[in-house]
């Protein structure tokens, strides 16, 4: 937690604008690599005895022994931890510690997978599959938890988000189906669509690999629509907006060509639609991630507004500090003060009568010898008289504050002289 | 022929699911969690920009089971002359002049069998935003928490508050 806090910058305008696309990209890399690696190791273990050649191809699909996961999965996961640190800036939430522990779990899973590929030991493969599945479950549980801010305070004491709520189960089912679908299209693209990696049809096991690839594409494409519907049926009302239903319908519509094309390739024994099927699958995966982000953003709409305000106020503080430097050499301008009075103050104040606020002739005289106190009040208004509502902060610049304070004091002094005469 | 039938069945199944998502979306929209109000009152304007405390308008939070919606005198106190060109304030002034109450659409609806007291919770030190989220960031008030029994019980357990059925179900 401390480490992430040190790495986490205070949000600024650029980071806030970049956050959504960055989270999307990191989620896409991490979940794609994690899902395909887990399924391919599992498939490799399943086919090891009956078809060793096929098993070896599956293990080579993501090649955990080459440590590509460091760049394509663990780095995005670390980035996600930092990005969610910014996203949830200023809230008390257990998300960051969970993500840090999931990072360690995922690292152990990938290490086991790497040693499995290098040594060929079966128990390491089984261990890697289990750990990676566990880390994916907790990751999806954490993603779900971000969409349910009311539960944060009750999960703070837990080591990991052990939870079997219906939403977590649905999200994990979606993750598993996407893992199968993306593994299926990866097998087809890697071994049958990619010119440099294309398998020789006469090699042993080629037909088996093709059947696995097509089956892994078809089955999730057929099952996924029901799970999408289930997801919408169980989502919390405060995390839903009408846009998610549109995105959901588009996602299901793009799964249809995947199902039809993979069935066609399976029945007709051709591979013409590999690239279109892969493109549609990636598009649906992107829409799923977009949905997840929309759930999170809707559930945390207020937090995002507050974060934008923090950014604004910090920018304003910086601008004001610059202006304060400038104002030291600038003189208060009574004409500017009069203009501000007419545009802002006169909505609630008059000099001689009570309006929403008190009459100036009653309250300004006490500042005649203490103009700094009046300026401080204008900068940071507070409730003084219980008979009146508190004055809103007008957001004036330093020069404007000095000008309006000078104008008000001079007017009250003039009014006093006229009254005395 | 068989293949065409298989494709048609798959297409029909996908169409049914898309229809199902539309129906769920329609049901969700019919149970809008941020209903339109007779006057577009903004908590952002009043709470965030003007710094009003919740109790400035909801005066009974620590005195009654209901937080209370302010009567129009409270609005009139400031809006007799302020922002009178705003069309929403004109609506408000019409209500005041005609002596009609504003019939706000209720956002935080609890089932009839659940008894909730604002007073007990405020006296126990609970903050408004724990149940209502940060209303100062809501241009239109919305229900930002589930208000389900499991959620209430989680909080009661955490704070060692009464968990007997009759605490809430009178």
XYZ file of C-alpha atoms in Angstrom:
591
model
C 0.000 0.000 0.000
C 2.773 2.392 1.004
C 4.693 1.621 -2.171
C 1.684 2.355 -4.389
C 0.968 5.558 -2.495
C 4.524 6.704 -3.139
C 4.192 5.925 -6.844
C 0.748 7.515 -7.110
C 0.759 11.133 -8.157
C -1.955 13.571 -7.256
C -4.413 13.519 -10.173
C -3.964 16.296 -12.682
C -6.025 17.184 -15.731
C -3.903 15.207 -18.177
C -3.892 12.078 -16.003
C -7.661 12.259 -15.479
C -8.230 12.513 -19.238
C -5.832 9.663 -19.952
C -7.058 7.399 -17.177
C -9.966 5.666 -18.953
C -8.074 4.698 -22.135
C -5.027 3.656 -20.080
C -7.109 1.446 -17.771
C -8.776 -0.060 -20.847
C -5.440 -0.873 -22.489
C -3.900 -2.347 -19.346
C -7.006 -4.453 -18.649
C -6.955 -5.701 -22.245
C -3.289 -6.759 -22.116
C -3.471 -8.312 -18.660
C -6.710 -10.274 -19.082
C -5.859 -11.438 -22.608
C -2.425 -12.739 -21.638
C -3.557 -14.210 -18.300
C -6.591 -15.954 -19.803
C -4.850 -17.423 -22.845
C -1.816 -18.547 -20.812
C -4.007 -20.293 -18.226
C -6.184 -22.080 -20.796
C -3.249 -23.082 -22.995
C -1.373 -24.622 -20.039
C -4.564 -26.420 -18.995
C -5.060 -27.752 -22.539
C -1.435 -28.786 -22.718
C -1.823 -30.832 -19.531
C -5.087 -32.406 -20.739
C -3.668 -33.534 -24.091
C -0.225 -34.519 -22.847
C -0.791 -38.293 -22.722
C -3.103 -38.878 -25.698
C -1.418 -36.399 -28.052
C 2.032 -35.119 -26.951
C 2.567 -33.180 -30.218
C -0.685 -31.266 -29.732
C 0.164 -30.664 -26.068
C 3.513 -29.133 -27.033
C 1.834 -26.747 -29.503
C -0.569 -25.559 -26.816
C 2.304 -24.917 -24.405
C 4.166 -22.930 -27.056
C 1.145 -20.720 -27.736
C 2.020 -18.125 -25.060
C 5.429 -19.598 -24.187
C 5.551 -18.781 -20.448
C 9.172 -19.909 -20.384
C 10.149 -16.883 -22.474
C 8.994 -14.492 -19.748
C 6.865 -12.424 -22.152
C 4.284 -12.290 -19.340
C 6.547 -9.850 -17.491
C 5.811 -7.234 -20.172
C 2.339 -8.228 -21.359
C 0.645 -9.171 -18.100
C 2.557 -8.222 -14.946
C 3.569 -4.749 -16.120
C -0.046 -3.920 -17.100
C -1.197 -5.287 -13.719
C 1.290 -3.018 -11.938
C 0.101 -0.110 -14.086
C -3.507 -0.948 -13.219
C -2.656 -0.826 -9.498
C -1.209 2.662 -9.925
C -4.095 3.809 -12.170
C -6.742 2.575 -9.735
C -4.759 4.338 -7.013
C -5.457 7.543 -8.932
C -9.023 6.572 -9.795
C -9.902 6.041 -6.135
C -7.775 8.943 -4.890
C -9.077 10.301 -1.602
C -11.363 7.365 -0.752
C -10.966 4.715 1.925
C -10.956 1.528 -0.098
C -9.339 -1.926 0.112
C -8.773 -2.147 -3.662
C -5.067 -1.247 -3.751
C -3.922 -3.797 -1.127
C -5.984 -6.439 -2.944
C -4.337 -5.584 -6.282
C -0.881 -5.692 -4.691
C -1.525 -9.182 -3.269
C -3.040 -10.352 -6.564
C 0.130 -9.105 -8.278
C 2.253 -11.385 -6.058
C -0.130 -14.305 -6.657
C -0.017 -13.796 -10.423
C 3.784 -13.559 -10.360
C 3.961 -16.926 -8.541
C 1.561 -18.446 -11.088
C 3.623 -17.258 -14.047
C 6.867 -18.445 -12.419
C 5.357 -21.906 -11.953
C 4.234 -21.807 -15.609
C 7.721 -20.774 -16.749
C 9.381 -23.588 -14.813
C 6.728 -25.990 -16.109
C 7.650 -25.147 -19.702
C 11.373 -25.358 -18.994
C 11.376 -28.557 -16.906
C 8.273 -30.273 -18.283
C 7.148 -31.218 -14.768
C 3.416 -31.820 -14.731
C 2.714 -30.769 -11.145
C 4.225 -27.333 -11.891
C 1.769 -26.941 -14.791
C -1.168 -27.939 -12.581
C 0.060 -25.578 -9.860
C 0.437 -22.733 -12.387
C -3.097 -23.305 -13.732
C -4.589 -23.305 -10.239
C -2.697 -20.208 -9.074
C -3.477 -18.267 -12.263
C -7.151 -19.227 -12.036
C -7.169 -18.140 -8.383
C -5.484 -14.825 -9.184
C -7.968 -14.246 -12.043
C -10.897 -14.977 -9.716
C -9.652 -12.472 -7.143
C -8.868 -9.954 -9.868
C -12.419 -10.179 -11.244
C -13.772 -9.988 -7.666
C -11.733 -6.805 -7.146
C -12.976 -5.328 -10.441
C -16.539 -6.106 -9.323
C -15.877 -4.578 -5.908
C -14.855 -1.275 -7.544
C -18.429 -1.108 -8.897
C -19.888 -1.577 -5.395
C -18.436 1.255 -3.287
C -20.920 0.607 -0.466
C -19.074 -2.658 0.312
C -15.557 -1.201 0.560
C -15.652 -0.526 4.282
C -16.749 -4.107 5.020
C -13.937 -5.736 3.036
C -11.092 -3.612 4.379
C -9.933 -6.225 6.901
C -9.722 -9.083 4.404
C -6.505 -10.358 2.905
C -8.096 -11.009 -0.505
C -11.619 -10.230 -1.757
C -12.898 -13.770 -1.041
C -16.433 -13.356 -2.190
C -18.909 -15.490 -4.047
C -21.576 -12.912 -4.707
C -23.613 -13.511 -7.833
C -21.944 -10.611 -9.659
C -18.461 -11.993 -8.987
C -19.504 -15.439 -10.229
C -20.974 -13.892 -13.405
C -17.871 -11.775 -14.030
C -15.595 -14.766 -13.477
C -17.735 -16.825 -15.869
C -17.351 -14.039 -18.440
C -13.595 -14.039 -17.882
C -13.435 -17.834 -18.349
C -15.508 -17.702 -21.539
C -13.348 -14.911 -22.951
C -10.224 -16.886 -22.014
C -11.546 -19.888 -23.960
C -12.689 -17.752 -26.911
C -9.417 -15.834 -27.155
C -7.399 -19.041 -26.794
C -9.454 -20.558 -29.607
C -8.853 -17.655 -31.983
C -5.184 -17.418 -30.888
C -4.691 -21.098 -31.805
C -6.366 -20.542 -35.190
C -4.426 -17.347 -35.974
C -1.078 -18.614 -34.654
C -1.096 -22.051 -36.308
C -3.411 -21.602 -39.315
C -3.689 -17.912 -40.159
C -0.199 -16.531 -39.542
C 1.969 -17.280 -42.634
C 5.195 -17.771 -40.645
C 3.717 -20.041 -38.018
C 1.379 -22.052 -40.210
C 1.444 -25.778 -39.471
C 2.042 -28.339 -42.155
C -1.237 -30.293 -42.628
C 0.738 -33.535 -42.871
C 2.318 -33.047 -39.433
C 0.846 -35.263 -36.687
C -1.736 -33.519 -34.528
C -2.485 -30.638 -36.909
C -6.069 -31.716 -37.403
C -6.521 -32.095 -33.629
C -5.169 -28.596 -32.986
C -7.533 -27.161 -35.599
C -10.540 -28.936 -34.073
C -9.597 -27.653 -30.603
C -9.197 -24.123 -31.942
C -12.585 -24.146 -33.660
C -14.372 -25.812 -30.733
C -12.853 -23.299 -28.288
C -14.095 -20.460 -30.495
C -17.580 -21.843 -31.096
C -18.540 -22.987 -27.584
C -17.856 -19.689 -25.740
C -19.426 -17.690 -28.589
C -22.625 -19.689 -28.087
C -22.582 -19.581 -24.278
C -21.528 -15.977 -23.845
C -24.824 -14.225 -24.753
C -26.629 -15.905 -21.845
C -23.887 -14.807 -19.450
C -24.113 -11.228 -20.795
C -27.848 -11.288 -20.091
C -27.186 -12.730 -16.635
C -24.674 -9.933 -15.992
C -27.277 -7.250 -16.763
C -29.916 -9.045 -14.692
C -27.727 -9.088 -11.583
C -25.936 -5.722 -11.875
C -26.496 -3.192 -9.096
C -28.885 -0.438 -10.199
C -26.447 2.290 -9.154
C -23.758 0.911 -11.501
C -26.016 0.787 -14.554
C -26.714 3.410 -17.175
C -28.697 3.024 -20.407
C -25.452 3.056 -22.424
C -24.349 -0.301 -20.962
C -27.400 -1.987 -22.472
C -26.531 -0.583 -25.889
C -22.921 -1.761 -25.551
C -24.166 -5.170 -24.353
C -26.501 -5.572 -27.327
C -23.726 -4.592 -29.763
C -21.348 -7.085 -28.085
C -23.860 -9.928 -28.416
C -24.565 -8.927 -32.026
C -20.838 -9.227 -32.841
C -20.679 -12.659 -31.202
C -23.162 -13.964 -33.775
C -20.713 -13.807 -36.740
C -18.061 -15.469 -34.532
C -20.447 -18.367 -33.833
C -21.619 -18.661 -37.452
C -18.092 -18.433 -38.920
C -16.556 -20.945 -36.517
C -19.453 -23.374 -37.066
C -19.055 -22.954 -40.817
C -15.312 -23.660 -40.586
C -15.947 -26.679 -38.369
C -18.598 -28.192 -40.633
C -17.007 -27.400 -44.019
C -13.418 -28.124 -43.021
C -12.095 -24.791 -44.335
C -10.325 -21.909 -42.581
C -11.410 -18.913 -44.626
C -12.913 -16.946 -41.739
C -10.068 -17.093 -39.226
C -9.136 -13.406 -39.385
C -12.728 -12.021 -39.420
C -13.651 -14.328 -36.519
C -10.564 -13.196 -34.592
C -11.327 -9.523 -35.263
C -14.934 -9.907 -34.107
C -13.784 -11.774 -30.967
C -11.317 -9.003 -30.105
C -14.025 -6.399 -30.690
C -16.419 -8.217 -28.319
C -13.608 -8.489 -25.743
C -13.061 -4.729 -26.065
C -16.784 -4.090 -25.622
C -16.789 -6.289 -22.499
C -13.935 -4.228 -21.010
C -15.789 -1.052 -21.954
C -18.834 -2.386 -20.108
C -16.744 -3.091 -17.013
C -15.401 0.454 -17.099
C -18.889 1.882 -17.551
C -20.135 -0.067 -14.509
C -17.222 1.277 -12.462
C -17.600 4.851 -13.708
C -21.358 4.973 -13.099
C -21.050 3.500 -9.616
C -18.291 6.009 -8.787
C -19.753 8.996 -10.654
C -19.582 11.238 -7.576
C -16.018 10.175 -6.801
C -14.992 11.098 -10.341
C -16.661 14.508 -10.027
C -14.906 15.114 -6.728
C -11.594 14.070 -8.298
C -12.147 16.529 -11.168
C -12.838 19.227 -8.579
C -9.633 18.377 -6.733
C -7.797 18.851 -9.996
C -9.590 22.144 -10.601
C -8.963 23.454 -7.099
C -5.287 22.498 -7.264
C -4.955 24.225 -10.614
C -6.780 27.270 -9.211
C -4.488 27.321 -6.169
C -1.488 27.289 -8.482
C -2.965 30.081 -10.636
C -3.850 32.112 -7.545
C -0.335 31.729 -6.176
C 0.993 33.118 -9.458
C -1.511 35.947 -9.384
C -0.705 36.720 -5.753
C 2.894 37.262 -6.818
C 1.683 39.564 -9.579
C -0.784 41.338 -7.252
C 2.048 42.336 -4.909
C 3.204 44.790 -7.556
C -0.313 45.676 -8.812
C -2.509 48.313 -7.190
C -6.182 47.655 -6.302
C -8.417 49.114 -8.982
C -11.613 50.807 -7.657
C -13.220 50.612 -11.119
C -12.677 46.848 -11.151
C -14.083 46.689 -7.588
C -17.203 48.581 -8.688
C -17.671 46.211 -11.641
C -17.382 43.114 -9.416
C -19.822 44.644 -6.925
C -22.354 45.229 -9.729
C -21.890 41.770 -11.264
C -21.548 39.549 -8.182
C -22.191 41.172 -4.829
C -25.318 43.178 -5.642
C -27.344 39.995 -6.206
C -27.415 39.513 -2.419
C -26.195 42.793 -0.875
C -27.166 46.452 -0.846
C -25.470 49.183 1.148
C -28.487 50.400 3.095
C -31.047 47.571 3.056
C -31.137 43.911 3.989
C -31.414 41.580 1.011
C -30.265 37.939 1.099
C -27.166 39.144 2.930
C -26.808 41.955 5.479
C -26.574 45.652 4.423
C -22.975 46.734 3.847
C -23.391 49.879 5.946
C -23.887 47.560 8.967
C -21.076 45.072 8.407
C -18.281 46.807 6.466
C -17.416 49.584 9.007
C -15.699 47.050 11.276
C -13.216 46.333 8.479
C -12.334 49.978 7.747
C -9.159 49.728 9.819
C -8.661 46.037 9.026
C -8.950 45.644 5.228
C -6.862 42.445 5.374
C -9.600 40.773 7.433
C -12.226 41.738 4.830
C -10.031 40.369 2.037
C -9.557 37.142 3.963
C -13.351 36.833 4.399
C -13.905 37.404 0.666
C -11.278 34.773 -0.136
C -12.724 32.211 2.313
C -16.281 33.161 3.305
C -17.692 31.609 6.482
C -20.952 31.893 8.345
C -20.794 34.766 10.885
C -24.357 35.883 11.521
C -26.857 33.016 12.120
C -29.667 35.151 10.672
C -28.172 34.938 7.182
C -27.237 31.996 4.953
C -23.476 31.463 4.431
C -21.895 33.485 1.617
C -20.694 31.341 -1.326
C -17.053 31.524 -2.346
C -16.920 33.831 -5.381
C -13.662 32.414 -6.729
C -12.112 35.873 -7.228
C -8.502 36.437 -8.173
C -6.202 38.169 -5.721
C -6.393 41.486 -7.617
C -10.200 41.249 -7.728
C -10.364 40.552 -3.973
C -8.195 43.599 -3.208
C -10.151 45.802 -5.628
C -13.607 44.887 -4.353
C -12.523 45.200 -0.687
C -11.057 48.661 -1.371
C -14.204 49.700 -3.248
C -16.584 48.513 -0.498
C -14.583 50.225 2.273
C -14.352 53.483 0.293
C -18.116 53.441 -0.424
C -19.008 52.788 3.201
C -16.681 55.612 4.286
C -18.323 57.954 1.750
C -21.789 56.914 2.934
C -20.698 57.608 6.536
C -19.461 61.100 5.631
C -22.701 61.887 3.813
C -24.698 60.618 6.804
C -22.578 62.808 9.165
C -23.118 65.900 7.048
C -30.657 -27.471 -45.570
C -29.665 -28.753 -42.119
C -26.843 -26.252 -42.017
C -29.161 -23.354 -42.901
C -31.512 -24.497 -40.143
C -28.597 -24.581 -37.655
C -27.543 -21.059 -38.628
C -31.147 -19.844 -38.335
C -31.522 -21.375 -34.870
C -28.288 -19.707 -33.739
C -29.386 -16.345 -35.192
C -32.782 -16.708 -33.466
C -31.109 -17.501 -30.154
C -28.877 -14.413 -30.433
C -31.891 -12.271 -31.367
C -33.724 -13.555 -28.281
C -30.784 -12.656 -26.021
C -30.547 -9.162 -27.555
C -34.287 -8.775 -26.961
C -33.748 -9.972 -23.375
C -31.066 -7.312 -22.800
C -33.455 -4.704 -24.231
C -36.209 -5.854 -21.851
C -33.862 -5.678 -18.837
C -32.800 -2.206 -19.994
C -36.412 -1.113 -20.357
C -37.237 -2.446 -16.871
C -34.218 -0.569 -15.500
C -35.286 2.653 -17.216
C -38.851 2.286 -15.856
C -37.360 2.069 -12.350
C -35.166 5.117 -12.830
C -32.873 5.695 -9.866
C -32.573 9.410 -10.654
C -36.114 10.501 -11.536
C -36.810 13.884 -13.066
C -38.138 16.331 -10.482
C -40.811 19.058 -10.819
C -38.061 21.637 -10.241
C -34.501 20.862 -11.377
C -33.035 21.444 -7.922
C -29.249 21.024 -7.993
C -27.334 19.843 -4.935
C -24.145 20.791 -6.800
C -25.262 24.440 -6.853
C -26.516 24.545 -3.276
C -24.188 22.220 -1.387
C -20.934 22.431 -3.347
C -20.986 25.915 -4.859
C -22.892 27.731 -2.103
C -21.679 25.666 0.830
C -25.050 24.936 2.418
C -25.031 22.186 5.053
C -27.465 19.263 4.638
C -29.316 20.369 7.782
C -29.901 23.836 6.327
C -32.830 22.339 4.382
C -33.282 18.837 5.876
C -33.869 20.159 9.366
C -35.163 17.030 11.087
C -32.287 14.614 10.439
C -31.334 14.505 14.122
C -34.861 14.960 15.457
C -37.103 12.554 13.577
C -37.190 9.305 11.641
C -37.562 11.465 8.510
C -34.875 13.921 7.427
C -37.629 16.168 6.104
C -37.999 18.033 2.844
C -37.934 21.810 3.344
C -41.135 23.765 2.968
C -41.127 26.591 0.463
C -40.446 29.249 3.114
C -36.890 27.916 3.329
C -36.445 28.343 -0.426
C -38.151 31.737 -0.386
C -35.762 33.009 2.264
C -32.982 33.236 -0.312
C -34.881 33.125 -3.589
C -37.146 36.124 -2.999
C -34.703 38.089 -5.079
C -31.820 35.788 -5.959
C -31.493 34.264 -9.453
C -35.077 35.259 -10.242
C -34.412 35.115 -14.011
C -33.666 31.415 -13.859
C -36.629 29.449 -15.338
C -36.436 26.885 -12.518
C -36.648 29.688 -9.929
C -39.639 31.071 -11.820
C -41.304 27.679 -11.373
C -40.479 27.849 -7.669
C -41.906 31.356 -7.377
C -45.108 30.177 -9.077
C -45.455 27.427 -6.462
C -44.892 30.000 -3.697
C -47.378 32.482 -5.119
C -50.050 29.840 -5.656
C -49.425 28.320 -2.229
C -48.993 24.847 -3.741
C -46.464 22.366 -2.348
C -43.821 20.938 -4.691
C -44.527 17.216 -5.074
C -40.993 15.846 -5.323
C -40.459 12.362 -6.727
C -39.129 10.139 -3.950
C -35.674 8.734 -4.666
C -34.750 6.788 -1.526
C -37.716 4.471 -1.152
C -37.617 1.801 1.545
C -40.082 -1.104 1.581
C -43.070 -0.605 3.906
C -41.861 -3.332 6.281
C -38.487 -1.665 6.918
C -38.362 0.940 9.672
C -35.472 3.385 9.415
C -34.805 6.327 11.704
C -32.559 9.175 10.565
C -32.349 10.410 14.141
C -30.871 7.125 15.508
C -28.242 6.979 12.780
C -27.203 10.619 13.031
C -26.963 10.328 16.806
C -24.766 7.237 16.328
C -22.353 9.430 14.374
C -23.179 8.302 10.848
C -22.478 10.819 8.116
C -25.103 11.581 5.430
C -22.775 10.523 2.586
C -22.387 6.998 3.993
C -25.899 6.205 2.708
C -26.547 8.971 0.187
C -23.053 9.218 -1.366
C -21.667 12.701 -2.068
C -24.804 14.622 -3.070
C -22.686 17.727 -3.648
C -21.575 16.002 -6.869
C -25.097 15.111 -8.051
C -26.720 17.587 -10.462
C -29.877 15.463 -10.101
C -30.267 13.428 -6.934
C -29.858 9.691 -7.481
C -29.948 6.536 -5.435
C -26.260 5.651 -5.206
C -26.463 2.792 -2.694
C -28.436 -0.458 -2.751
C -30.481 0.016 0.464
C -30.715 -3.761 0.685
C -30.969 -5.662 3.967
C -27.549 -7.299 3.545
C -25.937 -3.878 3.294
C -27.748 -2.593 6.406
C -26.737 -5.719 8.341
C -23.080 -5.472 7.274
C -22.957 -1.995 8.779
C -24.848 -3.051 11.921
C -22.415 -5.948 12.411
C -19.375 -3.759 11.848
C -20.592 -1.142 14.325
C -22.008 -3.627 16.839
C -25.480 -2.131 16.383
C -28.666 -4.160 17.147
C -29.208 -7.002 14.710
C -32.511 -8.390 15.974
C -35.257 -8.629 13.310
C -37.582 -6.286 15.200
C -34.984 -3.513 15.206
C -36.036 -2.702 11.648
C -39.139 -4.842 11.052
C -41.736 -3.486 13.465
